[in-house]
Short mmCIF file of C-alpha atoms in Angstrom, two decimals:
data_model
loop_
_atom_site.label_atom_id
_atom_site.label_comp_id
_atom_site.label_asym_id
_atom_site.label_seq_id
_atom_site.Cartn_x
_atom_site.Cartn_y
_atom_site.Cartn_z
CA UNK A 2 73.66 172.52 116.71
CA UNK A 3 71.06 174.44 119.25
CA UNK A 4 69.16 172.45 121.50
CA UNK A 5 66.04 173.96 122.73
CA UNK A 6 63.08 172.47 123.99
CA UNK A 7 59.51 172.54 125.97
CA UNK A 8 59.21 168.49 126.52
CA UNK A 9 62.40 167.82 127.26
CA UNK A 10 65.05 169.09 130.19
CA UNK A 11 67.78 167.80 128.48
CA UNK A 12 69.23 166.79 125.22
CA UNK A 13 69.98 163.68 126.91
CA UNK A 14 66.48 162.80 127.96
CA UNK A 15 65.46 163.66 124.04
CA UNK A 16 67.90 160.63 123.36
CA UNK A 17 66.52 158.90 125.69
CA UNK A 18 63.26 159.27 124.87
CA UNK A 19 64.37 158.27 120.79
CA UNK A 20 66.22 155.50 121.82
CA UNK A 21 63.07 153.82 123.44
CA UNK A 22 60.79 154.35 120.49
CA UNK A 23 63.26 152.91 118.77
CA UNK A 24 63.37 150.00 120.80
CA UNK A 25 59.92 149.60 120.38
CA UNK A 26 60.33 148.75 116.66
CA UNK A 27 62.90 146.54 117.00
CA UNK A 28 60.74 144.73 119.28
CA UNK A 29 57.97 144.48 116.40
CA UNK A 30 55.61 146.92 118.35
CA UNK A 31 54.80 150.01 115.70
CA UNK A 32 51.94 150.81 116.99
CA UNK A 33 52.84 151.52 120.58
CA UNK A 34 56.14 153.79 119.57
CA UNK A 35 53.28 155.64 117.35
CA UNK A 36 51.65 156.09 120.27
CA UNK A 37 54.26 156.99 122.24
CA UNK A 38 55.58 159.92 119.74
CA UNK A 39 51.88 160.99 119.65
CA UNK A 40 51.55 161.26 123.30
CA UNK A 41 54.12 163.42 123.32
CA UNK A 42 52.84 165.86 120.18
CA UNK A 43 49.58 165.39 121.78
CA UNK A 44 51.42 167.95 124.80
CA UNK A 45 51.69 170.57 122.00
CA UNK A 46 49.18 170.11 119.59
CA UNK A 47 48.55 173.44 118.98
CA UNK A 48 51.47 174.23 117.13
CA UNK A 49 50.82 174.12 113.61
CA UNK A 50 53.86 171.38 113.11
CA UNK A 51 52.65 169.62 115.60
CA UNK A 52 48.95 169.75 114.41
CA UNK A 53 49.90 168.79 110.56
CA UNK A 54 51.73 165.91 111.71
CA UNK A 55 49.00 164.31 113.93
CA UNK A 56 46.89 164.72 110.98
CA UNK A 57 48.76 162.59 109.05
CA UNK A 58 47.00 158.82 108.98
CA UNK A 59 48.84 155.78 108.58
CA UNK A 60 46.47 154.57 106.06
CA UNK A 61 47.45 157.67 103.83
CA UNK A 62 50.85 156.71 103.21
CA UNK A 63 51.95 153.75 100.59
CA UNK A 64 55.08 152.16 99.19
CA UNK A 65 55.47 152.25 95.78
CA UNK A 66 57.69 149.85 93.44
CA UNK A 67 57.27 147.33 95.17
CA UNK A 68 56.66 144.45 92.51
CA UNK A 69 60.23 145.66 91.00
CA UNK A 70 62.02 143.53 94.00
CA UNK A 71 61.43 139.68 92.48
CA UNK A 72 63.04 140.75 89.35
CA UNK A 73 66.09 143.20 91.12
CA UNK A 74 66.46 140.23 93.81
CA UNK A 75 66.49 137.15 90.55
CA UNK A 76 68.91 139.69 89.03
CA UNK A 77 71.49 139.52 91.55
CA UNK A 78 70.56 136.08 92.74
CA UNK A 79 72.19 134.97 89.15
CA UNK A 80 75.46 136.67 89.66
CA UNK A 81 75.63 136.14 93.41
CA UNK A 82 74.30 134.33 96.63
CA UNK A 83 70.95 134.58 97.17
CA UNK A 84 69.53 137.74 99.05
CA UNK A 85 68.38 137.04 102.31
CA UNK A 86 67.65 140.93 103.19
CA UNK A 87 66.71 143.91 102.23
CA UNK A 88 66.82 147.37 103.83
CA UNK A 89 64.85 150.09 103.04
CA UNK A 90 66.02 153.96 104.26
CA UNK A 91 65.50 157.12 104.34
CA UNK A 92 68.36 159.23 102.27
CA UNK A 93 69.24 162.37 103.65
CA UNK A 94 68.36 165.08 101.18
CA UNK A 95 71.81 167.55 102.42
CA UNK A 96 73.56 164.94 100.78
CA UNK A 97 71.48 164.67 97.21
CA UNK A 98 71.04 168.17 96.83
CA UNK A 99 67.27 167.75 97.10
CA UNK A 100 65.56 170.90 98.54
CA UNK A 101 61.78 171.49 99.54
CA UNK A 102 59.82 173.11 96.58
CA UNK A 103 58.42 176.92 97.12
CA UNK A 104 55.13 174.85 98.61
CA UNK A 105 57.85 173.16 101.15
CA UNK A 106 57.06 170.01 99.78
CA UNK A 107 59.50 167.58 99.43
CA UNK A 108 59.10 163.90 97.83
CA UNK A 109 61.75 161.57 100.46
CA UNK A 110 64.31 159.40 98.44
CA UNK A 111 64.41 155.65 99.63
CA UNK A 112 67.57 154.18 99.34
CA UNK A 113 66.84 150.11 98.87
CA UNK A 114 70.24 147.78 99.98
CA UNK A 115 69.89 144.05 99.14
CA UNK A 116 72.23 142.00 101.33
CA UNK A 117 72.92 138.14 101.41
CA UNK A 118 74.38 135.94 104.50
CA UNK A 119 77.86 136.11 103.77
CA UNK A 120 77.21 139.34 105.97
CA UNK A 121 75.31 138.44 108.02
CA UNK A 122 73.23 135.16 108.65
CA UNK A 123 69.88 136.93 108.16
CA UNK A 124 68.59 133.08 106.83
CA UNK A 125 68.60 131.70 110.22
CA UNK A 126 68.25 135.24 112.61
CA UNK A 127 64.95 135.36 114.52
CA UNK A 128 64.25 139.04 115.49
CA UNK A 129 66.50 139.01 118.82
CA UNK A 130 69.27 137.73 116.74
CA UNK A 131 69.11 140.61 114.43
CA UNK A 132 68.29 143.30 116.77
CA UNK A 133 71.70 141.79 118.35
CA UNK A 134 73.49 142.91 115.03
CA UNK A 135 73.05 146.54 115.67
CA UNK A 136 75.45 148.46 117.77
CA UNK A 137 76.60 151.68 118.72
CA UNK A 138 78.87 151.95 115.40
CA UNK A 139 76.29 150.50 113.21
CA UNK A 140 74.91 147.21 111.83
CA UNK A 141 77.18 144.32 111.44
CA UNK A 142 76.17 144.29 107.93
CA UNK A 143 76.79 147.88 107.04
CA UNK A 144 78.57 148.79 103.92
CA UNK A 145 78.18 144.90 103.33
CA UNK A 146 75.11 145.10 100.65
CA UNK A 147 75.50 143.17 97.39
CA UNK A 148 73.72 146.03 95.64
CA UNK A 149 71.11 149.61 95.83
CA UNK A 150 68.89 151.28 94.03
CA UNK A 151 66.09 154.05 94.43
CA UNK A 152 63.27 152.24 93.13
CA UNK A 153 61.30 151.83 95.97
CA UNK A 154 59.22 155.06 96.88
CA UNK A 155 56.92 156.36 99.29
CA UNK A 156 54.04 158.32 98.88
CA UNK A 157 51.81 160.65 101.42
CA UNK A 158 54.86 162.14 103.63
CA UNK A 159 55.97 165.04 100.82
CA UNK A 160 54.18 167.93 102.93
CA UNK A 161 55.66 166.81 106.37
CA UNK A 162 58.80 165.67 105.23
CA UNK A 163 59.30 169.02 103.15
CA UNK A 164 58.50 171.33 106.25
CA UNK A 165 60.51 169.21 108.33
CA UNK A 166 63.41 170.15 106.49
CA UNK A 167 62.85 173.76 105.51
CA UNK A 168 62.63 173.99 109.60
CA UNK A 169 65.59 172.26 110.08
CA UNK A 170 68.44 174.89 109.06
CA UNK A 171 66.49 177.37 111.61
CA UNK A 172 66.65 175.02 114.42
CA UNK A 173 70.08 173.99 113.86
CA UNK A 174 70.59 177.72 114.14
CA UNK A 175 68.58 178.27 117.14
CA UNK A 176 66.79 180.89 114.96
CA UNK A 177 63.37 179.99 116.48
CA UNK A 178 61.47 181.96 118.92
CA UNK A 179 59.19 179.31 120.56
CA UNK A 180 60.70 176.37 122.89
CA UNK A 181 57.83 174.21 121.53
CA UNK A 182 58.37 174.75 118.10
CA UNK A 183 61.68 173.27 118.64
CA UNK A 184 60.02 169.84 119.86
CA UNK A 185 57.13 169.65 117.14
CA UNK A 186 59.97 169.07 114.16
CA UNK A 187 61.84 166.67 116.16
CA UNK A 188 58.67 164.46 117.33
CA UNK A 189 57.04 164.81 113.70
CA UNK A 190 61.06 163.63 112.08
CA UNK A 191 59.94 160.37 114.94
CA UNK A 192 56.65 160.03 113.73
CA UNK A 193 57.64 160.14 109.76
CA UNK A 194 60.39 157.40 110.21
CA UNK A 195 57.68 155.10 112.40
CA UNK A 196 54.87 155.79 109.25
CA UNK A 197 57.35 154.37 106.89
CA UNK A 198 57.94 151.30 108.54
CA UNK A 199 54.20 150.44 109.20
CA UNK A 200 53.99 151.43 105.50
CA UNK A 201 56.28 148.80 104.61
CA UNK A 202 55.13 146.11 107.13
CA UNK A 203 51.73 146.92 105.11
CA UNK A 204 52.95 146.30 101.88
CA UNK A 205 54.56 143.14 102.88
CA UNK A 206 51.66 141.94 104.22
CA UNK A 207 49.33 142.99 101.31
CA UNK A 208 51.63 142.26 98.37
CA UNK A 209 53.87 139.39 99.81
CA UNK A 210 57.77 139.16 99.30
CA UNK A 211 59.45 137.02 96.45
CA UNK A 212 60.43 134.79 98.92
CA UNK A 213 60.79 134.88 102.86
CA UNK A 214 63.30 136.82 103.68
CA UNK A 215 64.62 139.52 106.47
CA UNK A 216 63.35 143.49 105.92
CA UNK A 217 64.43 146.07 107.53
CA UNK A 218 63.61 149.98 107.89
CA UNK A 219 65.61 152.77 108.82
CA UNK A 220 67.19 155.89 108.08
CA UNK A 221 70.42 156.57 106.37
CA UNK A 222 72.03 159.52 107.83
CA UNK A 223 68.70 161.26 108.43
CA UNK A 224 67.61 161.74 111.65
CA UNK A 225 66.08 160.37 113.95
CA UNK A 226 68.24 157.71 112.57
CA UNK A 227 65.83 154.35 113.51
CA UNK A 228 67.06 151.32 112.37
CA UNK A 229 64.52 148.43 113.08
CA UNK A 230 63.42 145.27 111.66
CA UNK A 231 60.24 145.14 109.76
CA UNK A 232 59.64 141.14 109.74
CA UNK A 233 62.67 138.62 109.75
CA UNK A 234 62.66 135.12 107.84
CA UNK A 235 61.12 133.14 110.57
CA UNK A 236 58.43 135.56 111.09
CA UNK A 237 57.33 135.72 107.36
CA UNK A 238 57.72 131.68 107.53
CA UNK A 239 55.28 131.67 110.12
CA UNK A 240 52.93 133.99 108.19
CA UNK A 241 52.63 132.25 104.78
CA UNK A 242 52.20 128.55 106.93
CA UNK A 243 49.05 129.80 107.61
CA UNK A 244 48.25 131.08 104.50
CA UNK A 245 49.62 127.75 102.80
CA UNK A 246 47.22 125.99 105.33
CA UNK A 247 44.30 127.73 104.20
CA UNK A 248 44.90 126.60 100.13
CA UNK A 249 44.69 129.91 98.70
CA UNK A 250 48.56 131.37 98.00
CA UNK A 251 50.82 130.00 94.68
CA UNK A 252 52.93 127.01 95.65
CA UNK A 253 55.84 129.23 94.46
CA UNK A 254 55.70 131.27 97.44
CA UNK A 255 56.81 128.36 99.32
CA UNK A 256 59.97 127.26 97.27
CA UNK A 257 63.25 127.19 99.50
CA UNK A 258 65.45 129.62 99.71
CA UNK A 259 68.02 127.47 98.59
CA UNK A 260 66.30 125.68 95.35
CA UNK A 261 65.16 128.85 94.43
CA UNK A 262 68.65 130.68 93.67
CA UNK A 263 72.52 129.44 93.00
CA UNK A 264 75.33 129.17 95.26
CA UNK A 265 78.35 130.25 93.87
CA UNK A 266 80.67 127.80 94.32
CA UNK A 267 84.23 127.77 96.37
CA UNK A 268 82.05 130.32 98.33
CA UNK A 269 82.39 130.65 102.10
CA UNK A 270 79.00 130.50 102.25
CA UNK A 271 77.10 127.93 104.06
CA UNK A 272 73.07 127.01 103.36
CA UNK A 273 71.85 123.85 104.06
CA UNK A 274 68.49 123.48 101.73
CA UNK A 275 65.32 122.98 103.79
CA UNK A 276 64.36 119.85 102.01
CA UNK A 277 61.90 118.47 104.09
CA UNK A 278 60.80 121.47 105.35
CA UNK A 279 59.87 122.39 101.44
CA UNK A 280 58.28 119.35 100.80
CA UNK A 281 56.06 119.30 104.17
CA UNK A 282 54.60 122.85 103.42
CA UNK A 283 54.05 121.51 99.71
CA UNK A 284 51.81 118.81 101.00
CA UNK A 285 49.82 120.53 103.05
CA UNK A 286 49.15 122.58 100.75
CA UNK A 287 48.30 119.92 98.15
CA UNK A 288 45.98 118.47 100.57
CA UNK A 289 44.10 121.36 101.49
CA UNK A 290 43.67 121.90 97.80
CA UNK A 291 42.53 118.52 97.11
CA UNK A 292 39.80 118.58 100.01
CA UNK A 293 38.40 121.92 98.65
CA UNK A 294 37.84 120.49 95.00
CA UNK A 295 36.54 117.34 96.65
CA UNK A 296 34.25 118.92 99.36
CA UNK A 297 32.25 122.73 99.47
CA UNK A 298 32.46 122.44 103.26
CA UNK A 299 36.23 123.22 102.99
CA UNK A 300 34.58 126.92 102.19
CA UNK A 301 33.88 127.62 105.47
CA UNK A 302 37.27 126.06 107.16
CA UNK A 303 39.32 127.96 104.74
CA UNK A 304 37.24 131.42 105.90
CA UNK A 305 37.87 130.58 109.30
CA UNK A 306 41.73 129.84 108.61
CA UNK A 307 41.42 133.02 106.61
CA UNK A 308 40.59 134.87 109.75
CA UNK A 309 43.49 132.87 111.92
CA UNK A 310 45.96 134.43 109.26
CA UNK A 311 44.58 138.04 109.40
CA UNK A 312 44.98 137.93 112.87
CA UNK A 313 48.66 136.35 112.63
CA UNK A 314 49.54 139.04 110.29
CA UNK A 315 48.42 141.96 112.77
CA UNK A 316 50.32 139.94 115.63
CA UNK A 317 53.24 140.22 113.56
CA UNK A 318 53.48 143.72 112.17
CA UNK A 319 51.64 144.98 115.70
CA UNK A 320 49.03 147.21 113.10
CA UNK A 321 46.04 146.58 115.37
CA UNK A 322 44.30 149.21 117.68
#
């Protein structure tokens, strides 16, 4: 493969460069390594790559299939341990066949692993724990998924994602006349894998997760080949206290981990249920519901607790200006 560029001297400063935004979303911080690949399209804006990816908004792109996950995740809960992960990725199309159309669109396939902690102990990982599991020959947990499908989507990246890889034979090639235009698929290839994984930290913070568990984002075999965590356990435990707090979410979203799916038994798994823990969010939550049916005050502490949890979730998934 020819490498050619404007931005950077070296193919090793390009790595370089990928590794830190990369970095970035391991450390929970999407919005700066947007910012960062943006800087750097910003340089050469007008090339018309560069241009059509900058005018892509987060806001424009959305997961779909989302509500299929409680009932894939019950599914294999039955037959299994429970799931403690999931990990959503890019599939490279070279390997599917897939093709962009004559408009160089092309629709990107997710590939959705489900994983459980005889793999890895995604249960009791805070984010440095997990970012510890990557290394330079992969995940710990690679290969180690309980089960995939395809029936998580993404919508809003077909035009970028298509031109991106009807450039990409050319540049392997070295077939392109302009150093620039050698950057501008590279950066927007950065820039699509960041949009997906604000796209999914949005849709677990709009449409919730059947329980708490570990998400992750990255790319199978498709460059730039990020692999991040979304939002781990503790994180999404920390997000729905708040919201349990404030009286307004099902009880159900708080059932353990452990009461809400079997263990199979003679496993070498080992989950200790969070009994107290269970029952302590359960009474809060009881008595914040009780107060509001006994008092209209509560109104106005439960919009001010509603604003403490907006503000938790943007801390979390880093989506603020």
């Amino acid at each position: 493969m020819v490498f050619a560029s404007q931005l950077f001297a070296t193919e090793e400063e390009e790595r370089r460069f990928r590794l830190k935004v990369e970095m970035m979303l391991r450390e929970g911080k999407p919005d700066l390594a947007l910012a960062a690949v943006d800087a750097r399209l910003g340089e050469i804006a007008e090339r018309p790559f560069a241009k059509l990816a900058l005018s892509l908004e987060p806001e424009s792109i959305e997961i779909t299939g989302w509500e299929k996950l409680a009932t894939t995740i019950d599914s294999l809960d039955v037959h299994g341990q429970p799931i403690s992960a999931i990990g959503i990725d890019f599939c490279n199309p070279a390997q599917s066949g897939g093709k962009p159309d004559d408009a160089m669109n092309l629709k990107p396939v997710l590939e959705t692993v489900y994983y459980c902690d005889e793999v890895f102990p995604f249960t009791s990982s805070d984010r440095p724990a997990v970012n510890a599991g990557y290394g330079r020959a992969g995940p710990r947990w690679q290969g180690g998924f309980d089960h995939n499908d395809h029936e998580i989507g993404v919508t809003g990246l077909d035009a970028i994602y298509g031109r991106y890889h009807a450039v990409l034979p050319h540049m392997e090639a070295g077939e392109l006349t302009e150093l620039a235009d050698y950057d501008a698929p590279r950066l927007t290839a950065m820039r699509t894998a960041v949009l997906l994984h604000m796209a999914v930290a949005c849709a677990v913070e709009e449409k919730g997760l059947p329980r708490a568990m570990a998400v992750m984002v990255g790319s199978n075999d498709d460059y730039p080949w990020f692999d991040a965590p979304v939002i781990t356990r503790d994180e999404y435990d920390e997000a729905t206290d708040a919201q349990a707090e404030s009286g307004d979410t099902d009880e159900a979203l708080f059932t353990s981990l452990a009461t809400l799916a079997p263990v199979r038994q003679n496993s070498t798994y080992r989950f200790t249920p969070e009994t107290e823990h269970v029952s302590g969010r359960s009474l809060r939550h009881k008595l914040v519901r009780e107060a509001q049916e006994a008092s209209a005050e509560v109104d106005t502490v439960v919009a001010g607790e509603a604003n403490e949890r907006t503000g938790l979730f943007g801390r979390l998934f880093r989506r603020s200006a």
